[in-house]
Coordinates of C-alpha atoms and ligand atoms in Angstrom, one line a residue:
Chain W
M1 CA 132.2 55.6 21.3
S2 CA 133.2 59.2 20.4
G3 CA 130.9 61.5 22.4
P4 CA 129.5 64.3 20.2
G5 CA 131.2 67.1 22.2
E6 CA 134.7 65.7 22.5
L7 CA 137.4 67.9 21.2
L8 CA 140.0 65.2 20.9
R9 CA 139.9 61.5 21.1
A10 CA 142.6 58.9 20.6
Q11 CA 142.0 55.2 20.7
A12 CA 144.5 52.3 21.0
L13 CA 147.4 54.4 19.6
S14 CA 150.7 52.6 19.0
F15 CA 153.7 54.1 17.5
G16 CA 157.5 53.6 17.1
Y17 CA 160.1 55.7 15.2
G18 CA 161.9 52.4 14.4
A19 CA 161.4 48.9 15.6
E20 CA 161.2 49.9 19.3
P21 CA 157.7 50.9 20.4
I22 CA 157.4 54.3 21.9
L23 CA 153.6 54.4 22.5
R24 CA 151.6 51.3 23.4
D25 CA 147.8 51.2 23.2
V26 CA 147.2 54.8 24.3
D27 CA 143.6 56.0 24.9
L28 CA 142.9 59.6 25.6
S29 CA 140.1 62.1 25.3
I30 CA 139.5 65.8 26.0
D31 CA 136.1 67.4 26.7
P32 CA 135.3 71.0 26.1
K33 CA 136.6 73.4 28.7
E34 CA 138.6 70.6 30.4
F35 CA 142.1 71.4 31.8
V36 CA 144.1 68.3 31.4
A37 CA 147.8 67.7 32.2
L38 CA 149.8 65.0 30.5
V39 CA 152.7 64.1 32.7
G40 CA 155.5 61.6 32.5
P41 CA 159.3 61.3 32.8
N42 CA 161.6 62.6 30.0
G43 CA 161.5 60.2 27.0
S44 CA 158.2 58.7 27.9
G45 CA 156.6 59.7 24.6
K46 CA 154.7 62.9 25.5
S47 CA 155.9 65.0 22.6
T48 CA 155.5 62.1 20.2
L49 CA 151.9 61.5 21.4
L50 CA 151.1 65.2 20.8
K51 CA 152.6 65.1 17.3
I52 CA 150.3 62.2 16.5
L53 CA 147.3 63.9 18.0
L54 CA 148.0 67.0 15.9
G55 CA 148.5 65.1 12.7
L56 CA 152.3 65.7 12.4
L57 CA 153.0 62.0 12.7
K58 CA 150.9 59.0 11.7
P59 CA 150.3 56.3 14.3
D60 CA 151.3 52.7 13.4
S61 CA 147.8 51.6 14.6
G62 CA 144.9 53.1 16.4
S63 CA 142.8 56.2 15.5
V64 CA 142.7 59.9 16.3
E65 CA 139.8 62.3 16.0
L66 CA 140.3 66.1 16.3
F67 CA 137.0 67.8 16.6
G68 CA 135.4 64.7 15.3
V69 CA 137.5 64.2 12.2
E70 CA 140.8 62.5 11.3
P71 CA 143.7 65.0 11.7
S72 CA 144.8 65.0 8.1
R73 CA 141.2 66.0 7.1
F74 CA 140.7 68.5 9.9
R75 CA 140.4 71.9 8.2
E76 CA 139.2 74.3 10.9
R77 CA 142.6 74.7 12.3
W78 CA 141.9 78.0 14.2
R79 CA 140.0 75.9 16.7
L80 CA 143.4 74.5 17.7
G81 CA 146.3 76.3 19.3
Y82 CA 149.7 74.8 19.6
V83 CA 152.8 75.8 21.5
P84 CA 155.7 73.5 20.5
Q85 CA 158.3 72.3 23.0
R86 CA 161.2 74.1 21.4
P87 CA 159.8 76.4 18.7
S88 CA 162.1 75.9 15.7
L89 CA 161.9 79.6 14.9
G90 CA 164.4 80.7 12.3
R91 CA 166.9 83.0 13.9
E92 CA 168.7 84.4 11.0
L93 CA 166.6 87.6 10.6
P94 CA 165.0 89.6 13.4
A95 CA 161.4 89.0 14.0
T96 CA 159.5 91.1 16.5
V97 CA 157.2 89.7 19.2
Q98 CA 154.3 91.2 17.3
E99 CA 155.3 89.5 14.0
V100 CA 155.5 86.1 15.8
V101 CA 152.1 86.6 17.4
S102 CA 150.6 87.8 14.1
M103 CA 151.3 84.4 12.6
G104 CA 148.6 83.1 14.9
R105 CA 145.9 84.9 12.9
L106 CA 146.8 83.1 9.7
S107 CA 144.8 80.0 10.6
R108 CA 141.8 82.2 11.2
V109 CA 141.8 84.4 8.2
G110 CA 143.5 82.2 5.6
W111 CA 147.0 82.6 4.2
R112 CA 146.3 85.0 1.4
A113 CA 144.3 87.5 3.4
R114 CA 145.5 90.9 4.5
Q115 CA 145.4 91.9 8.1
R116 CA 142.2 93.8 9.1
P117 CA 141.7 96.1 12.1
A118 CA 139.8 93.2 13.8
D119 CA 142.9 91.0 13.4
R120 CA 145.1 93.7 14.8
R121 CA 142.8 94.0 17.8
E122 CA 143.0 90.2 18.4
I123 CA 146.8 90.3 18.2
E124 CA 147.0 93.2 20.7
H125 CA 144.6 91.4 22.9
A126 CA 146.7 88.2 22.8
L127 CA 149.8 90.3 23.6
D128 CA 148.0 91.9 26.5
S129 CA 146.8 88.6 27.9
V130 CA 150.4 87.3 28.3
A131 CA 151.6 90.7 29.5
L132 CA 153.9 91.3 26.5
F133 CA 152.2 94.3 25.0
E134 CA 155.0 96.7 26.1
L135 CA 157.6 94.4 24.5
R136 CA 155.7 93.9 21.2
S137 CA 158.3 95.7 19.0
R138 CA 161.3 93.9 20.5
P139 CA 163.1 91.2 18.4
I140 CA 162.0 88.0 20.0
N141 CA 165.6 86.7 20.4
E142 CA 166.3 89.5 22.8
L143 CA 163.6 88.3 25.3
S144 CA 164.2 85.9 28.2
V145 CA 163.2 82.2 27.7
G146 CA 160.1 82.8 29.8
Q147 CA 159.1 85.8 27.8
Q148 CA 159.7 84.0 24.5
Q149 CA 157.5 81.1 25.7
R150 CA 154.7 83.6 26.5
A151 CA 155.0 85.1 23.0
F152 CA 154.5 81.6 21.6
I153 CA 151.5 81.2 23.8
A154 CA 150.1 84.5 22.6
R155 CA 150.6 83.2 19.0
A156 CA 148.4 80.2 19.9
F157 CA 145.9 82.5 21.7
A158 CA 145.6 84.8 18.7
S159 CA 143.1 82.6 16.9
S160 CA 140.9 82.2 20.0
P161 CA 141.3 78.4 20.0
E162 CA 138.8 76.0 21.6
L163 CA 141.7 73.6 22.4
L164 CA 145.1 74.8 23.4
V165 CA 147.9 72.2 23.3
L166 CA 151.2 73.1 25.1
D167 CA 154.3 71.1 25.1
E168 CA 156.4 71.7 28.3
P169 CA 155.8 75.5 28.3
I170 CA 157.2 75.9 31.8
A171 CA 160.4 73.9 31.5
G172 CA 163.4 76.1 32.4
V173 CA 161.2 79.1 33.3
D174 CA 161.6 81.0 36.6
T175 CA 158.8 81.0 39.2
E176 CA 157.6 84.6 38.3
S177 CA 157.2 83.6 34.7
Q178 CA 155.4 80.4 35.8
Q179 CA 153.0 82.6 37.7
R180 CA 152.4 84.8 34.7
F181 CA 151.9 81.7 32.6
R182 CA 149.2 80.5 35.0
D183 CA 147.5 83.9 34.8
S184 CA 147.6 83.8 31.0
L185 CA 146.0 80.3 30.9
A186 CA 143.3 81.4 33.4
H187 CA 142.6 84.4 31.2
L188 CA 142.1 82.3 28.1
R189 CA 140.0 79.7 29.9
R190 CA 137.8 82.4 31.4
E191 CA 137.4 84.4 28.3
H192 CA 137.0 81.8 25.6
G193 CA 136.2 78.7 27.7
S194 CA 139.1 77.0 26.0
A195 CA 140.1 73.4 26.9
V196 CA 143.8 73.0 27.6
L197 CA 146.1 69.9 27.2
L198 CA 149.3 70.8 29.0
V199 CA 152.3 68.5 28.6
S200 CA 154.9 68.7 31.4
H201 CA 157.1 66.6 33.5
E202 CA 156.3 68.7 36.5
L203 CA 153.2 70.7 37.2
G204 CA 154.4 73.6 39.3
A205 CA 152.1 76.6 39.5
V206 CA 149.1 75.2 37.6
A207 CA 148.6 72.0 39.7
E208 CA 145.7 73.6 41.5
D209 CA 143.7 74.5 38.4
L210 CA 143.7 71.0 36.8
D211 CA 140.6 69.0 36.1
R212 CA 142.4 65.8 35.2
V213 CA 145.9 64.3 35.1
I214 CA 147.1 61.7 32.7
V215 CA 150.4 59.9 33.4
L216 CA 152.2 58.5 30.4
K217 CA 155.1 56.0 30.4
G218 CA 154.8 54.6 26.9
A219 CA 151.3 53.5 28.0
V220 CA 148.8 55.4 30.1
V221 CA 149.4 54.4 33.7
F222 CA 147.0 56.8 35.4
D223 CA 144.0 58.9 34.2
G224 CA 142.0 60.6 36.8
S225 CA 141.4 63.7 38.9
P226 CA 144.3 65.3 40.8
K227 CA 142.4 64.3 44.0
E228 CA 142.7 60.6 43.1
L229 CA 146.4 61.1 42.3
V230 CA 146.9 62.8 45.7
A231 CA 145.0 60.0 47.4
Q232 CA 147.7 57.7 46.0
G233 CA 150.3 59.6 48.0
V234 CA 151.5 62.1 45.4
S235 CA 151.6 65.8 46.1
L236 CA 151.3 67.9 43.0
G237 CA 153.4 70.9 42.5
I238 CA 154.1 71.9 46.1
H239 CA 157.2 69.8 46.3
G240 CA 158.6 70.1 42.9
E241 CA 160.5 66.8 43.2
D242 CA 157.7 64.7 44.4
L243 CA 155.9 64.1 41.1
P244 CA 159.0 63.1 39.1
L245 CA 160.1 60.7 41.8
W246 CA 156.7 59.2 41.9
L247 CA 156.6 58.9 38.2
E248 CA 159.9 56.9 38.2
R249 CA 158.4 54.4 40.6
L250 CA 155.0 54.0 38.8
G251 CA 154.2 51.5 36.1
Chain Z
M1 CA 168.8 111.3 -18.2
P2 CA 172.1 112.6 -16.6
W3 CA 175.4 110.8 -16.8
P4 CA 176.0 107.9 -16.6
F5 CA 172.5 107.0 -17.7
E6 CA 172.3 109.2 -20.8
R7 CA 172.9 106.3 -23.2
E8 CA 170.1 103.9 -24.1
Y9 CA 172.2 100.8 -23.2
M10 CA 172.8 102.3 -19.7
Q11 CA 169.1 103.0 -19.3
L12 CA 168.2 99.4 -20.2
A13 CA 170.9 98.2 -17.8
L14 CA 169.5 100.4 -15.1
V15 CA 165.9 99.1 -15.4
A16 CA 166.9 95.4 -15.5
G17 CA 169.4 96.0 -12.7
L18 CA 166.9 97.8 -10.4
V19 CA 164.3 95.0 -10.8
V20 CA 166.8 92.3 -10.0
G21 CA 168.4 94.4 -7.3
A22 CA 165.0 94.6 -5.6
C23 CA 163.8 91.0 -6.2
A24 CA 166.9 89.0 -5.4
P25 CA 167.1 90.1 -1.8
L26 CA 163.3 90.0 -1.4
I27 CA 163.4 86.3 -2.1
G28 CA 166.8 85.9 -0.5
A29 CA 165.5 87.0 2.9
F30 CA 163.0 84.1 3.0
L31 CA 165.8 81.6 1.9
V32 CA 168.1 83.0 4.6
Q33 CA 165.4 82.7 7.3
K34 CA 164.9 79.1 6.2
R35 CA 168.6 78.5 6.3
M36 CA 168.6 77.7 2.6
S37 CA 170.7 80.6 1.4
L38 CA 172.7 78.2 -0.8
L39 CA 169.6 77.4 -2.8
G40 CA 170.3 80.3 -5.0
D41 CA 173.7 78.9 -5.8
G42 CA 172.4 75.4 -6.5
I43 CA 169.6 76.6 -8.8
G44 CA 172.0 79.0 -10.5
H45 CA 174.1 76.0 -11.5
L46 CA 171.0 74.4 -12.9
A47 CA 170.2 77.6 -14.8
F48 CA 173.7 77.3 -16.3
A49 CA 172.8 73.8 -17.6
G50 CA 169.6 75.2 -19.0
V51 CA 171.4 78.0 -20.8
A52 CA 173.8 75.5 -22.3
A53 CA 170.9 73.3 -23.5
G54 CA 169.3 76.4 -25.1
L55 CA 172.4 77.3 -27.0
L56 CA 172.8 73.7 -28.1
L57 CA 169.2 73.4 -29.3
D58 CA 169.2 76.9 -30.7
V59 CA 166.3 78.0 -28.4
W60 CA 166.3 81.3 -26.5
P61 CA 168.4 80.3 -23.5
V62 CA 166.1 82.2 -21.1
W63 CA 163.3 79.7 -21.8
T64 CA 165.4 76.6 -21.3
A65 CA 167.0 78.1 -18.2
L66 CA 163.6 78.9 -16.8
A67 CA 162.3 75.3 -17.5
V68 CA 165.3 73.6 -16.1
S69 CA 165.5 75.8 -13.0
V70 CA 161.8 75.6 -12.1
L71 CA 161.7 71.8 -12.6
G72 CA 164.9 71.5 -10.6
A73 CA 163.7 73.8 -7.8
V74 CA 160.4 71.8 -7.5
A75 CA 162.3 68.5 -7.5
L76 CA 164.7 69.8 -4.9
E77 CA 161.9 70.9 -2.6
R78 CA 160.2 67.4 -3.0
L79 CA 163.5 65.7 -2.0
R80 CA 163.9 68.0 1.0
A81 CA 160.3 67.7 2.2
R82 CA 160.3 63.9 2.0
G83 CA 163.5 63.9 4.0
S84 CA 165.0 61.5 1.6
A85 CA 168.0 63.7 1.3
S86 CA 169.0 66.4 3.8
G87 CA 168.8 70.0 2.4
D88 CA 172.6 70.2 2.1
L89 CA 173.0 67.0 0.2
A90 CA 170.1 67.6 -2.1
L91 CA 171.7 71.0 -2.9
A92 CA 175.1 69.4 -3.6
L93 CA 173.5 66.9 -5.9
F94 CA 172.0 69.8 -7.9
F95 CA 175.0 72.0 -7.7
Y96 CA 177.3 69.4 -9.3
G97 CA 174.7 67.9 -11.5
G98 CA 173.9 71.3 -13.0
I99 CA 177.5 72.2 -13.6
A100 CA 178.4 68.8 -15.1
G101 CA 175.3 68.8 -17.3
G102 CA 176.2 72.3 -18.5
V103 CA 179.8 71.3 -19.3
V104 CA 178.7 68.2 -21.2
L105 CA 176.1 70.2 -23.2
I106 CA 178.6 72.9 -24.1
G107 CA 181.0 70.2 -25.2
L108 CA 178.3 68.8 -27.4
A109 CA 177.8 72.3 -29.0
E110 CA 181.4 71.7 -30.3
S111 CA 182.4 75.3 -31.0
L112 CA 182.6 76.9 -27.5
N113 CA 179.8 79.5 -27.8
A114 CA 181.0 82.9 -26.5
N115 CA 177.4 83.5 -25.5
I116 CA 177.8 81.2 -22.5
F117 CA 180.0 83.8 -20.9
S118 CA 177.4 86.4 -20.9
F119 CA 175.3 84.1 -18.7
L120 CA 178.1 83.0 -16.5
F121 CA 179.3 86.4 -15.7
G122 CA 176.4 88.5 -16.7
S123 CA 176.4 91.1 -19.5
L124 CA 174.2 93.9 -18.2
L125 CA 175.5 96.4 -20.7
T126 CA 174.3 94.4 -23.7
V127 CA 170.7 93.6 -22.6
S128 CA 168.1 94.1 -25.3
A129 CA 164.8 95.8 -24.8
A130 CA 163.2 92.3 -25.0
D131 CA 165.5 91.1 -22.2
V132 CA 164.4 94.1 -20.1
W133 CA 160.7 93.5 -20.7
T134 CA 161.2 89.9 -19.6
V135 CA 162.9 91.0 -16.4
V136 CA 160.2 93.6 -15.7
V137 CA 157.4 91.1 -16.1
I138 CA 159.1 88.5 -14.0
G139 CA 159.9 91.2 -11.3
A140 CA 156.3 92.3 -11.2
L141 CA 155.1 88.7 -10.7
I142 CA 157.6 88.2 -7.9
V143 CA 156.6 91.4 -6.0
L144 CA 152.9 90.6 -6.4
T145 CA 153.3 87.1 -5.2
I146 CA 155.3 88.2 -2.1
A147 CA 152.7 90.9 -1.4
L148 CA 150.0 88.3 -1.4
S149 CA 151.7 85.4 0.3
G150 CA 154.5 87.1 2.3
R151 CA 152.9 86.6 5.7
A152 CA 152.3 82.9 5.2
L153 CA 155.8 82.4 3.7
F154 CA 157.2 84.1 6.7
A155 CA 155.3 81.7 9.0
V156 CA 156.6 78.7 7.0
V157 CA 160.2 79.7 6.9
A158 CA 160.2 80.8 10.5
D159 CA 158.5 77.8 12.1
E160 CA 157.5 75.0 9.7
E161 CA 156.1 72.6 12.2
W162 CA 153.9 75.2 13.8
A163 CA 152.7 76.4 10.3
R164 CA 151.7 72.8 9.5
V165 CA 149.6 72.6 12.7
A166 CA 148.1 75.9 11.9
G167 CA 146.8 74.4 8.7
L168 CA 148.9 76.5 6.3
P169 CA 149.6 74.8 2.9
V170 CA 153.2 74.3 3.9
D171 CA 154.3 72.0 1.0
R172 CA 152.7 74.3 -1.6
L173 CA 154.2 77.4 0.0
N174 CA 157.7 75.8 0.1
T175 CA 157.3 74.8 -3.6
L176 CA 156.2 78.4 -4.3
L177 CA 159.3 79.8 -2.7
A178 CA 161.5 77.3 -4.7
V179 CA 159.8 78.4 -7.9
L180 CA 160.2 82.1 -7.1
T181 CA 163.9 81.5 -6.4
A182 CA 164.2 79.8 -9.8
V183 CA 162.4 82.6 -11.6
T184 CA 164.5 85.3 -9.8
I185 CA 167.7 83.5 -10.8
V186 CA 166.7 83.4 -14.5
A187 CA 165.8 87.1 -14.3
A188 CA 169.2 87.8 -12.7
M189 CA 171.2 85.7 -15.0
R190 CA 172.0 88.5 -17.5
V191 CA 172.5 91.1 -14.8
V192 CA 175.2 89.5 -12.5
G193 CA 175.6 86.1 -14.1
V194 CA 174.8 82.7 -12.6
L195 CA 178.1 82.7 -10.6
L196 CA 177.2 85.8 -8.6
I197 CA 173.4 85.5 -8.3
A198 CA 173.5 83.9 -4.8
A199 CA 175.6 86.8 -3.7
L200 CA 172.9 89.3 -4.7
M201 CA 170.3 87.2 -2.8
V202 CA 172.4 87.0 0.4
L203 CA 174.7 90.0 0.8
P204 CA 172.0 92.7 0.9
V205 CA 170.0 90.5 3.3
A206 CA 173.0 90.4 5.6
S207 CA 173.1 94.2 5.6
G208 CA 169.3 94.3 6.2
Q209 CA 169.8 92.2 9.2
L210 CA 172.2 94.7 10.7
L211 CA 169.9 97.6 10.1
A212 CA 166.5 96.2 11.2
R213 CA 164.8 94.9 14.3
S214 CA 161.8 93.3 12.6
F215 CA 161.4 91.0 9.6
R216 CA 159.4 93.5 7.7
R217 CA 162.0 96.2 8.1
A218 CA 164.8 93.7 7.3
L219 CA 163.0 93.0 4.0
V220 CA 162.7 96.8 3.2
W221 CA 166.4 97.4 4.1
S222 CA 167.6 94.4 2.1
V223 CA 165.7 95.6 -1.0
A224 CA 167.1 99.1 -0.5
V225 CA 170.7 97.9 -0.2
G226 CA 170.1 95.7 -3.3
I227 CA 168.9 98.7 -5.3
V228 CA 171.7 101.1 -4.2
S229 CA 174.3 98.4 -5.0
V230 CA 173.0 98.1 -8.5
V231 CA 173.0 101.9 -9.1
L232 CA 176.5 102.4 -7.6
G233 CA 177.8 99.3 -9.3
L234 CA 176.6 100.6 -12.7
V235 CA 178.1 104.0 -12.1
A236 CA 181.4 102.4 -11.2
A237 CA 181.3 100.1 -14.2
R238 CA 180.7 103.1 -16.5
Q239 CA 183.3 105.3 -14.9
W240 CA 186.2 102.8 -14.9
A241 CA 185.0 100.4 -17.6
L242 CA 184.5 97.5 -15.1
A243 CA 182.4 94.3 -15.5
P244 CA 179.0 95.5 -14.2
G245 CA 177.9 92.2 -12.5
G246 CA 181.1 92.0 -10.5
S247 CA 181.0 95.7 -9.6
I248 CA 177.4 95.4 -8.3
V249 CA 178.3 92.5 -6.1
L250 CA 181.5 94.3 -4.9
V251 CA 179.3 97.3 -3.8
A252 CA 176.9 95.0 -2.0
A253 CA 179.8 93.3 -0.2
S254 CA 181.4 96.7 0.7
A255 CA 178.0 97.9 1.9
F256 CA 177.9 95.0 4.3
G257 CA 181.5 95.5 5.4
I258 CA 180.9 99.2 6.1
L259 CA 177.6 98.6 7.8
S260 CA 178.9 95.9 10.1
A261 CA 181.9 98.2 11.0
I262 CA 179.5 101.1 11.8
T263 CA 177.0 99.1 13.8
G264 CA 179.8 97.0 15.4
G265 CA 177.4 94.2 14.6
S266 CA 178.3 90.5 14.4
R267 CA 174.7 89.6 13.7
G268 CA 175.0 89.6 9.9
G269 CA 178.0 87.4 10.1
S270 CA 176.0 84.3 10.8
I271 CA 174.2 84.6 7.5
L272 CA 177.5 84.8 5.6
R273 CA 179.2 82.1 7.5
R274 CA 176.4 79.7 6.8
S275 CA 176.1 80.5 3.2
H276 CA 179.8 79.8 2.7
S277 CA 180.0 76.6 4.5
G278 CA 178.3 74.5 1.9
Ligands
LIG301 N1 162.4 62.0 15.6 C1 162.8 61.0 16.4 N2 163.4 59.9 15.9 C2 163.7 58.9 16.6 N3 163.4 58.8 18.0 C3 162.8 59.8 18.5 C4 162.4 61.0 17.8 N4 161.8 61.8 18.7 C5 161.8 61.2 19.9 N5 162.4 60.0 19.8 C6 162.5 59.1 20.9 O1 161.2 58.7 21.3 C7 161.2 58.6 22.7 C8 160.1 59.6 23.3 O2 160.5 60.9 23.0 P1 159.5 62.1 23.3 O3 158.2 61.9 22.7 O4 160.2 63.4 22.9 O5 159.4 62.0 24.9 P2 159.0 63.2 25.9 O6 158.4 64.3 25.2 O7 158.1 62.5 26.9 O8 160.3 63.6 26.6 C9 162.6 59.0 23.3 O9 163.2 57.8 23.6 C10 163.2 59.7 22.1 O10 164.6 59.5 22.1
LIG302 MG1 158.9 66.3 25.0

């Protein structure tokens, strides 16, 4: 049933790390240019689902198609941008913001290639779009959590992806950084028409920009427009505590 | 050439030492970033078993050491990647397996071959022109490989999961790094000896960390400190008739001590603490 234009489609996914099932019969799809939020309480399997969608984990049953092909056979990786929940960046040696963002070009140009002027322009542009250009020569460990998170977003931007997948990018980030984050996403969506799959357990500043919300609690318990969700008595983002509370009651 | 490099044996020592002084920290920086700074030690012990095998079989020990180290490094990386043994445990397995294997092989050789000591402790002042050529060729290959794949290796050692999603050939790059480590160790065997190789891979990197604010700069500084350590170590060895391998490592250790006193930095300490807690 996979539509020709779908960027991502998962059907009947089930998964458990051990005997206990974490995901049950999950269906999910993302269309081009869509801005989708995947929400759910902590431990509901959001990060696990992302790892399956990206090909880092294999589902016990069900199927995934990334840009129409199975993740393990998907080669055009620059079409995909990923911002991990807690980037496991090695912290032994210094790495500047620019060096981290430069990694993002590797999927575009191939791992043996040298950096060309065009790559440097894209890297500067990515730094600009998250308002980190001034800080590009600073070691990334010296930045605030919000700034670091934006650097990892810029790394994902650097290949101009058609689909950007972010795992809890605004958790533990102050409101000013949340606002900057929202601007950065708006910038990428406007400029490249990228689709976004945003994982979060709260929606904060981006609530108003969403096309669709998916609520996960092991299984998908809601999939529809923010309007429909609001019609069910949930206010998104304005009262930060509303959504998590509602999520606890649901399903 | 001026003193102390006016003699041919000192010139050969200088060339071999410079190549190793540059290559060991170059590879070491990636291992440190990957929190695998003990890999040098583990593979060094395998190289020891390889040397013993070579002496027993009457083959040039460099070949057998190279074969055993490269095979061991690849196997180690497979174990780690499959998650069937944690990095630390896999290292310990090789660490002790290598030493035990070496001891058994030396025992088999019956008469304790004095040659083994030149590999354990290094014997830079007796390297032959053939040794030096081997080291130079190996060094050129290492530098060339890093020049070609350094960016991708940096991405893999800095953030492996992200690198996988970005479509980098993570398993192959990890194997490449393991093989480069093995090759570096075999090149460094005659210079500082298998017991001190890991020190030459880690100490200059700890200094580089104190001096640099980017990974690229850290690489450059690590290599510079490695090279200076070799030159000063050789001068000291000639002046006071010291063991050159030990002298080089002592200089590298002093360099780190002095630099961390000057910069008041505790940053480099984390590398050393980690590489000693295995
Ligand atoms: N590597 C793992 N091994 C075993 N269990 C895990 C692992 N990662 C996550 N889990 C468990 O799976 C469940 C879902 O985790 P996760 O996908 O991280 O949820 P979320 O991202 O929604 O907070 C949790 O109960 C968590 O403890
Ligand atoms: Mg999570």
